[in-house]
Amino acid sequence: MDMPSVATQTPRTLELPVASPDGHEAVLLACIPAAPRARLLWVPALGVAARHYLPFADALAARGVAVFLHEWRGNGSSSLRPGRDVDWGYRALLEDIDASASVAAETAPDLPRVLGGHSLGGQLAGLHLGLHPDAASALWLVASGSPYFRAYPAPSRWALPLAYRFLPWLARVNGTLPGRHIRFAGNEARSVIADWARTALSGRYAAAGVDADLDAAMARFSGAARAIAMADDWLAPPSSVAFLLSKFRPSRTDTAVFDGARLGVRADHFAWMKRPQAVADFLAG
């Protein structure tokens, strides 16, 4: 999908209410240029509130892309927080993405549609496209790879299976994953961690309550894909990004590995959010 380089547009910002079928509510942040050429629904990384992507949304809006920042259930503007008595997994997260996509379509209709995400958000975006292959014509991924341990270089792959068994156990015993305390993600619902760990150990996507073969569904997506891996990102190294992309059958794939010189900041999992211009140039270029 070809975009202009940089447009001299002052975008309008909106806060749009979103409600899921089970009653969950959140705010969808929108950054819409005066003359948008495409519409992007962006799914954040696990534990990262949507508002942290506003500089990224501004950068894309300056390049003619209307950006809608989805909010994770349990984070930011979400009406829920996980607990022993409040739990959900990928199934609910996918229903939330459906709800945000509907609001984005109503707000900025008749535009080429892009779905994308950062880290686990990119994986969920890909799962959404697997279940709804006509929902977008392009998939954009930033620092988003499969957590499958065999997709990681040594020595990471040797230690990851232990972590992938420990974290679901911790979430189950504690009632939630205490991510703020262990410095991994946020405080997350235990069933989200169970679904994530299942993929991390098997290499295949599955979710409790979702009967579809998600790997087979992802292979149905035949739109364009653009993906950026970060050179110093141990959470989503280039090999894991490549493994995630192998789940699809895109008509065209553009990939890049960004280093610190290209970004202007350290090329790790999160620092690009502080200076998103180079990322926006690649995705919207």
CSV table of N, CA, C and O in Angstrom, one decimal, residues 133-219:
chain,number,residue,atom,x,y,z
A,133,PRO,N,-10.6,-12.7,7.2
A,133,PRO,CA,-9.5,-12.3,6.2
A,133,PRO,C,-9.9,-11.1,5.4
A,133,PRO,O,-9.0,-10.6,4.7
A,134,ASP,N,-11.1,-10.7,5.3
A,134,ASP,CA,-11.5,-9.5,4.5
A,134,ASP,C,-11.5,-8.3,5.4
A,134,ASP,O,-11.9,-7.2,4.9
A,135,ALA,N,-11.1,-8.4,6.6
A,135,ALA,CA,-11.2,-7.2,7.5
A,135,ALA,C,-10.2,-6.1,7.2
A,135,ALA,O,-10.3,-5.0,7.5
A,136,ALA,N,-9.1,-6.5,6.5
A,136,ALA,CA,-8.1,-5.5,6.1
A,136,ALA,C,-7.3,-6.1,4.9
A,136,ALA,O,-7.3,-7.3,4.7
A,137,SER,N,-6.7,-5.1,4.1
A,137,SER,CA,-6.0,-5.5,3.0
A,137,SER,C,-4.5,-5.5,3.3
A,137,SER,O,-3.7,-5.9,2.4
A,138,ALA,N,-4.1,-5.1,4.5
A,138,ALA,CA,-2.7,-5.1,4.9
A,138,ALA,C,-2.5,-5.3,6.4
A,138,ALA,O,-3.4,-5.0,7.2
A,139,LEU,N,-1.4,-5.9,6.7
A,139,LEU,CA,-1.0,-6.2,8.1
A,139,LEU,C,0.3,-5.6,8.4
A,139,LEU,O,1.3,-5.8,7.7
A,140,TRP,N,0.3,-4.7,9.4
A,140,TRP,CA,1.6,-4.0,9.8
A,140,TRP,C,2.0,-4.5,11.2
A,140,TRP,O,1.2,-4.5,12.2
A,141,LEU,N,3.3,-5.0,11.3
A,141,LEU,CA,3.8,-5.5,12.6
A,141,LEU,C,5.0,-4.7,13.0
A,141,LEU,O,5.9,-4.5,12.2
A,142,VAL,N,5.1,-4.4,14.3
A,142,VAL,CA,6.3,-3.7,14.8
A,142,VAL,C,6.8,-4.5,16.0
A,142,VAL,O,6.0,-4.6,17.0
A,143,ALA,N,8.0,-5.0,16.0
A,143,ALA,CA,8.5,-5.8,17.2
A,143,ALA,C,7.5,-6.8,17.6
A,143,ALA,O,7.2,-7.0,18.8
A,144,SER,N,6.9,-7.5,16.6
A,144,SER,CA,5.9,-8.5,16.9
A,144,SER,C,6.3,-9.8,16.2
A,144,SER,O,6.3,-10.0,15.0
A,145,GLY,N,6.6,-10.8,17.1
A,145,GLY,CA,6.9,-12.1,16.6
A,145,GLY,C,6.2,-13.2,17.4
A,145,GLY,O,5.6,-12.9,18.4
A,146,SER,N,6.3,-14.4,16.9
A,146,SER,CA,5.7,-15.5,17.6
A,146,SER,C,6.6,-15.8,18.9
A,146,SER,O,7.8,-15.7,18.8
A,147,PRO,N,6.0,-16.1,20.0
A,147,PRO,CA,6.7,-16.5,21.2
A,147,PRO,C,7.3,-17.9,21.2
A,147,PRO,O,8.0,-18.3,22.2
A,148,TYR,N,7.1,-18.6,20.1
A,148,TYR,CA,7.5,-20.0,20.1
A,148,TYR,C,9.0,-20.1,20.4
A,148,TYR,O,9.8,-19.5,19.7
A,149,PHE,N,9.4,-20.9,21.3
A,149,PHE,CA,10.7,-21.0,21.8
A,149,PHE,C,11.7,-21.4,20.8
A,149,PHE,O,12.9,-20.9,20.8
A,150,ARG,N,11.3,-22.3,19.9
A,150,ARG,CA,12.2,-22.7,18.8
A,150,ARG,C,12.5,-21.7,17.8
A,150,ARG,O,13.4,-21.8,17.0
A,151,ALA,N,11.7,-20.6,17.8
A,151,ALA,CA,12.0,-19.5,16.8
A,151,ALA,C,13.0,-18.5,17.4
A,151,ALA,O,13.3,-17.5,16.7
A,152,TYR,N,13.5,-18.7,18.6
A,152,TYR,CA,14.5,-17.8,19.2
A,152,TYR,C,15.9,-18.4,19.0
A,152,TYR,O,16.1,-19.6,19.0
A,153,PRO,N,16.9,-17.5,18.9
A,153,PRO,CA,18.3,-18.0,18.9
A,153,PRO,C,18.7,-18.5,20.2
A,153,PRO,O,18.2,-18.2,21.3
A,154,ALA,N,19.8,-19.3,20.2
A,154,ALA,CA,20.4,-19.7,21.5
A,154,ALA,C,21.2,-18.5,22.0
A,154,ALA,O,21.6,-17.6,21.3
A,155,PRO,N,21.2,-18.3,23.4
A,155,PRO,CA,20.8,-19.3,24.4
A,155,PRO,C,19.4,-19.0,24.8
A,155,PRO,O,18.9,-19.8,25.7
A,156,SER,N,18.7,-18.0,24.3
A,156,SER,CA,17.3,-17.8,24.8
A,156,SER,C,16.4,-19.0,24.7
A,156,SER,O,15.6,-19.3,25.6
A,157,ARG,N,16.5,-19.7,23.6
A,157,ARG,CA,15.6,-20.8,23.4
A,157,ARG,C,15.7,-21.9,24.4
A,157,ARG,O,14.8,-22.7,24.7
A,158,TRP,N,16.9,-22.0,25.1
A,158,TRP,CA,17.1,-23.0,26.1
A,158,TRP,C,16.4,-22.7,27.4
A,158,TRP,O,15.9,-23.6,28.1
A,159,ALA,N,16.2,-21.4,27.7
A,159,ALA,CA,15.6,-21.0,29.0
A,159,ALA,C,14.1,-20.8,28.8
A,159,ALA,O,13.4,-20.8,29.8
A,160,LEU,N,13.7,-20.4,27.7
A,160,LEU,CA,12.3,-20.0,27.5
A,160,LEU,C,11.2,-21.1,27.9
A,160,LEU,O,10.2,-20.7,28.5
A,161,PRO,N,11.4,-22.4,27.6
A,161,PRO,CA,10.4,-23.3,28.0
A,161,PRO,C,10.1,-23.3,29.5
A,161,PRO,O,8.9,-23.4,30.0
A,162,LEU,N,11.1,-23.1,30.3
A,162,LEU,CA,10.9,-23.0,31.8
A,162,LEU,C,10.1,-21.8,32.1
A,162,LEU,O,9.1,-21.9,32.9
A,163,ALA,N,10.4,-20.6,31.5
A,163,ALA,CA,9.6,-19.4,31.7
A,163,ALA,C,8.2,-19.6,31.3
A,163,ALA,O,7.2,-19.1,32.0
A,164,TYR,N,8.0,-20.3,30.2
A,164,TYR,CA,6.6,-20.5,29.6
A,164,TYR,C,5.8,-21.4,30.5
A,164,TYR,O,4.5,-21.4,30.3
A,165,ARG,N,6.4,-22.2,31.3
A,165,ARG,CA,5.6,-23.0,32.2
A,165,ARG,C,5.5,-22.3,33.6
A,165,ARG,O,4.4,-22.5,34.2
A,166,PHE,N,6.5,-21.5,34.0
A,166,PHE,CA,6.4,-20.9,35.3
A,166,PHE,C,5.3,-19.8,35.3
A,166,PHE,O,4.6,-19.6,36.2
A,167,LEU,N,5.3,-18.9,34.2
A,167,LEU,CA,4.4,-17.8,34.2
A,167,LEU,C,2.9,-18.2,34.3
A,167,LEU,O,2.1,-17.6,35.1
A,168,PRO,N,2.4,-19.2,33.5
A,168,PRO,CA,1.0,-19.6,33.7
A,168,PRO,C,0.7,-20.1,35.1
A,168,PRO,O,-0.3,-19.9,35.7
A,169,TRP,N,1.7,-20.9,35.7
A,169,TRP,CA,1.6,-21.4,37.0
A,169,TRP,C,1.4,-20.2,38.0
A,169,TRP,O,0.6,-20.2,38.9
A,170,LEU,N,2.3,-19.2,37.9
A,170,LEU,CA,2.3,-18.1,38.8
A,170,LEU,C,0.9,-17.3,38.7
A,170,LEU,O,0.3,-16.9,39.7
A,171,ALA,N,0.5,-17.2,37.4
A,171,ALA,CA,-0.8,-16.5,37.2
A,171,ALA,C,-2.0,-17.3,37.8
A,171,ALA,O,-2.9,-16.7,38.4
A,172,ARG,N,-1.9,-18.6,37.7
A,172,ARG,CA,-3.0,-19.4,38.2
A,172,ARG,C,-3.0,-19.4,39.8
A,172,ARG,O,-4.1,-19.3,40.4
A,173,VAL,N,-1.8,-19.5,40.4
A,173,VAL,CA,-1.7,-19.5,41.8
A,173,VAL,C,-2.1,-18.1,42.4
A,173,VAL,O,-2.8,-18.0,43.4
A,174,ASN,N,-1.7,-17.1,41.7
A,174,ASN,CA,-1.9,-15.7,42.2
A,174,ASN,C,-3.3,-15.2,41.9
A,174,ASN,O,-3.7,-14.2,42.5
A,175,GLY,N,-3.9,-15.8,40.9
A,175,GLY,CA,-5.2,-15.3,40.4
A,175,GLY,C,-5.0,-14.4,39.2
A,175,GLY,O,-5.9,-14.3,38.3
A,176,THR,N,-3.9,-13.7,39.0
A,176,THR,CA,-3.5,-12.9,37.9
A,176,THR,C,-2.0,-13.0,37.8
A,176,THR,O,-1.3,-13.4,38.7
A,177,LEU,N,-1.5,-12.7,36.6
A,177,LEU,CA,0.0,-12.5,36.5
A,177,LEU,C,0.4,-11.2,37.1
A,177,LEU,O,-0.1,-10.1,36.6
A,178,PRO,N,1.2,-11.2,38.1
A,178,PRO,CA,1.6,-9.9,38.7
A,178,PRO,C,2.8,-9.3,37.9
A,178,PRO,O,3.9,-9.1,38.4
A,179,GLY,N,2.4,-8.9,36.7
A,179,GLY,CA,3.4,-8.4,35.8
A,179,GLY,C,4.2,-7.2,36.2
A,179,GLY,O,5.4,-7.0,36.0
A,180,ARG,N,3.5,-6.3,37.0
A,180,ARG,CA,4.2,-5.1,37.4
A,180,ARG,C,5.3,-5.4,38.4
A,180,ARG,O,6.3,-4.7,38.5
A,181,HIS,N,5.1,-6.5,39.2
A,181,HIS,CA,6.1,-6.9,40.2
A,181,HIS,C,7.3,-7.6,39.5
A,181,HIS,O,8.4,-7.4,40.0
A,182,ILE,N,7.0,-8.4,38.5
A,182,ILE,CA,8.1,-9.2,37.9
A,182,ILE,C,8.6,-8.5,36.7
A,182,ILE,O,9.5,-9.1,36.0
A,183,ARG,N,8.1,-7.3,36.4
A,183,ARG,CA,8.6,-6.5,35.3
A,183,ARG,C,8.5,-7.2,33.9
A,183,ARG,O,9.3,-7.1,33.1
A,184,PHE,N,7.3,-7.8,33.7
A,184,PHE,CA,6.9,-8.4,32.5
A,184,PHE,C,5.5,-8.1,32.2
A,184,PHE,O,4.6,-8.6,32.9
A,185,ALA,N,5.2,-7.3,31.2
A,185,ALA,CA,3.8,-6.9,30.9
A,185,ALA,C,3.2,-6.2,32.1
A,185,ALA,O,3.9,-5.6,32.9
A,186,GLY,N,1.8,-6.2,32.2
A,186,GLY,CA,1.1,-5.6,33.3
A,186,GLY,C,0.6,-6.7,34.2
A,186,GLY,O,1.1,-7.8,34.2
A,187,ASN,N,-0.4,-6.3,35.0
A,187,ASN,CA,-1.1,-7.3,35.8
A,187,ASN,C,-2.2,-7.9,34.8
A,187,ASN,O,-3.1,-7.3,34.5
A,188,GLU,N,-1.9,-9.2,34.4
A,188,GLU,CA,-2.7,-9.8,33.3
A,188,GLU,C,-3.6,-10.9,33.7
A,188,GLU,O,-3.3,-11.6,34.7
A,189,ALA,N,-4.7,-11.1,33.0
A,189,ALA,CA,-5.6,-12.2,33.3
A,189,ALA,C,-4.9,-13.5,33.1
A,189,ALA,O,-4.2,-13.7,32.1
A,190,ARG,N,-5.2,-14.4,34.0
A,190,ARG,CA,-4.5,-15.7,33.9
A,190,ARG,C,-4.8,-16.5,32.6
A,190,ARG,O,-3.9,-17.2,32.1
A,191,SER,N,-6.0,-16.4,32.1
A,191,SER,CA,-6.3,-17.2,30.9
A,191,SER,C,-5.6,-16.6,29.6
A,191,SER,O,-5.3,-17.3,28.7
A,192,VAL,N,-5.3,-15.3,29.7
A,192,VAL,CA,-4.5,-14.7,28.6
A,192,VAL,C,-3.1,-15.3,28.6
A,192,VAL,O,-2.6,-15.7,27.6
A,193,ILE,N,-2.5,-15.4,29.8
A,193,ILE,CA,-1.2,-16.0,29.9
A,193,ILE,C,-1.2,-17.5,29.6
A,193,ILE,O,-0.3,-18.0,28.9
A,194,ALA,N,-2.3,-18.2,29.9
A,194,ALA,CA,-2.4,-19.6,29.5
A,194,ALA,C,-2.4,-19.8,28.0
A,194,ALA,O,-1.8,-20.6,27.4
A,195,ASP,N,-3.2,-18.9,27.3
A,195,ASP,CA,-3.3,-19.0,25.8
A,195,ASP,C,-2.0,-18.6,25.2
A,195,ASP,O,-1.5,-19.3,24.2
A,196,TRP,N,-1.3,-17.6,25.7
A,196,TRP,CA,0.0,-17.2,25.2
A,196,TRP,C,1.0,-18.3,25.4
A,196,TRP,O,1.8,-18.6,24.5
A,197,ALA,N,1.1,-18.9,26.6
A,197,ALA,CA,2.1,-19.9,26.8
A,197,ALA,C,1.8,-21.2,26.0
A,197,ALA,O,2.8,-21.8,25.6
A,198,ARG,N,0.6,-21.5,25.7
A,198,ARG,CA,0.3,-22.6,24.8
A,198,ARG,C,1.0,-22.5,23.4
A,198,ARG,O,1.6,-23.4,22.9
A,199,THR,N,0.9,-21.3,22.9
A,199,THR,CA,1.5,-21.0,21.6
A,199,THR,C,3.0,-21.0,21.8
A,199,THR,O,3.8,-21.5,20.9
A,200,ALA,N,3.5,-20.4,22.9
A,200,ALA,CA,4.9,-20.3,23.1
A,200,ALA,C,5.6,-21.7,23.2
A,200,ALA,O,6.8,-21.8,22.7
A,201,LEU,N,4.9,-22.7,23.7
A,201,LEU,CA,5.5,-24.0,23.8
A,201,LEU,C,5.2,-24.9,22.6
A,201,LEU,O,6.1,-25.8,22.2
A,202,SER,N,4.1,-24.7,21.8
A,202,SER,CA,3.8,-25.5,20.7
A,202,SER,C,4.1,-24.9,19.4
A,202,SER,O,4.3,-25.7,18.4
A,203,GLY,N,4.2,-23.6,19.3
A,203,GLY,CA,4.3,-23.0,18.0
A,203,GLY,C,3.0,-22.8,17.2
A,203,GLY,O,3.0,-22.2,16.1
A,204,ARG,N,1.9,-23.2,17.8
A,204,ARG,CA,0.6,-23.1,17.1
A,204,ARG,C,-0.3,-22.3,17.9
A,204,ARG,O,-0.2,-22.3,19.2
A,205,TYR,N,-1.2,-21.5,17.2
A,205,TYR,CA,-2.1,-20.7,17.9
A,205,TYR,C,-3.4,-21.4,18.2
A,205,TYR,O,-3.9,-22.1,17.4
A,206,ALA,N,-3.9,-21.3,19.4
A,206,ALA,CA,-5.1,-21.8,19.9
A,206,ALA,C,-5.6,-21.0,21.1
A,206,ALA,O,-4.8,-20.3,21.7
A,207,ALA,N,-6.9,-21.0,21.3
A,207,ALA,CA,-7.5,-20.2,22.4
A,207,ALA,C,-8.7,-21.0,22.9
A,207,ALA,O,-9.5,-21.5,22.2
A,208,ALA,N,-8.7,-21.0,24.2
A,208,ALA,CA,-9.9,-21.6,24.9
A,208,ALA,C,-11.2,-20.9,24.5
A,208,ALA,O,-11.3,-19.7,24.4
A,209,GLY,N,-12.1,-21.8,24.0
A,209,GLY,CA,-13.4,-21.2,23.6
A,209,GLY,C,-13.5,-20.9,22.1
A,209,GLY,O,-14.5,-20.5,21.6
A,210,VAL,N,-12.4,-21.0,21.4
A,210,VAL,CA,-12.3,-20.7,20.0
A,210,VAL,C,-12.1,-22.0,19.3
A,210,VAL,O,-11.1,-22.7,19.4
A,211,ASP,N,-13.1,-22.5,18.5
A,211,ASP,CA,-13.1,-23.8,17.9
A,211,ASP,C,-12.3,-23.8,16.6
A,211,ASP,O,-11.9,-24.9,16.2
A,212,ALA,N,-12.1,-22.7,16.0
A,212,ALA,CA,-11.4,-22.6,14.7
A,212,ALA,C,-9.9,-23.0,14.8
A,212,ALA,O,-9.3,-22.8,15.9
A,213,ASP,N,-9.4,-23.6,13.8
A,213,ASP,CA,-8.0,-23.9,13.7
A,213,ASP,C,-7.3,-22.6,13.3
A,213,ASP,O,-7.4,-22.1,12.2
A,214,LEU,N,-6.7,-21.9,14.3
A,214,LEU,CA,-6.2,-20.6,14.1
A,214,LEU,C,-5.1,-20.5,13.1
A,214,LEU,O,-4.9,-19.5,12.3
A,215,ASP,N,-4.2,-21.5,13.2
A,215,ASP,CA,-3.1,-21.5,12.2
A,215,ASP,C,-3.6,-21.6,10.8
A,215,ASP,O,-3.1,-20.9,9.9
A,216,ALA,N,-4.5,-22.5,10.6
A,216,ALA,CA,-5.1,-22.6,9.2
A,216,ALA,C,-5.8,-21.4,8.8
A,216,ALA,O,-5.8,-20.9,7.6
A,217,ALA,N,-6.5,-20.7,9.8
A,217,ALA,CA,-7.2,-19.5,9.5
A,217,ALA,C,-6.2,-18.4,9.1
A,217,ALA,O,-6.5,-17.6,8.1
A,218,MET,N,-5.1,-18.3,9.8
A,218,MET,CA,-4.1,-17.2,9.5
A,218,MET,C,-3.6,-17.4,8.1
A,218,MET,O,-3.3,-16.4,7.4
A,219,ALA,N,-3.5,-18.6,7.6
A,219,ALA,CA,-2.9,-18.9,6.3
A,219,ALA,C,-3.9,-18.4,5.2
A,219,ALA,O,-3.5,-18.3,4.0
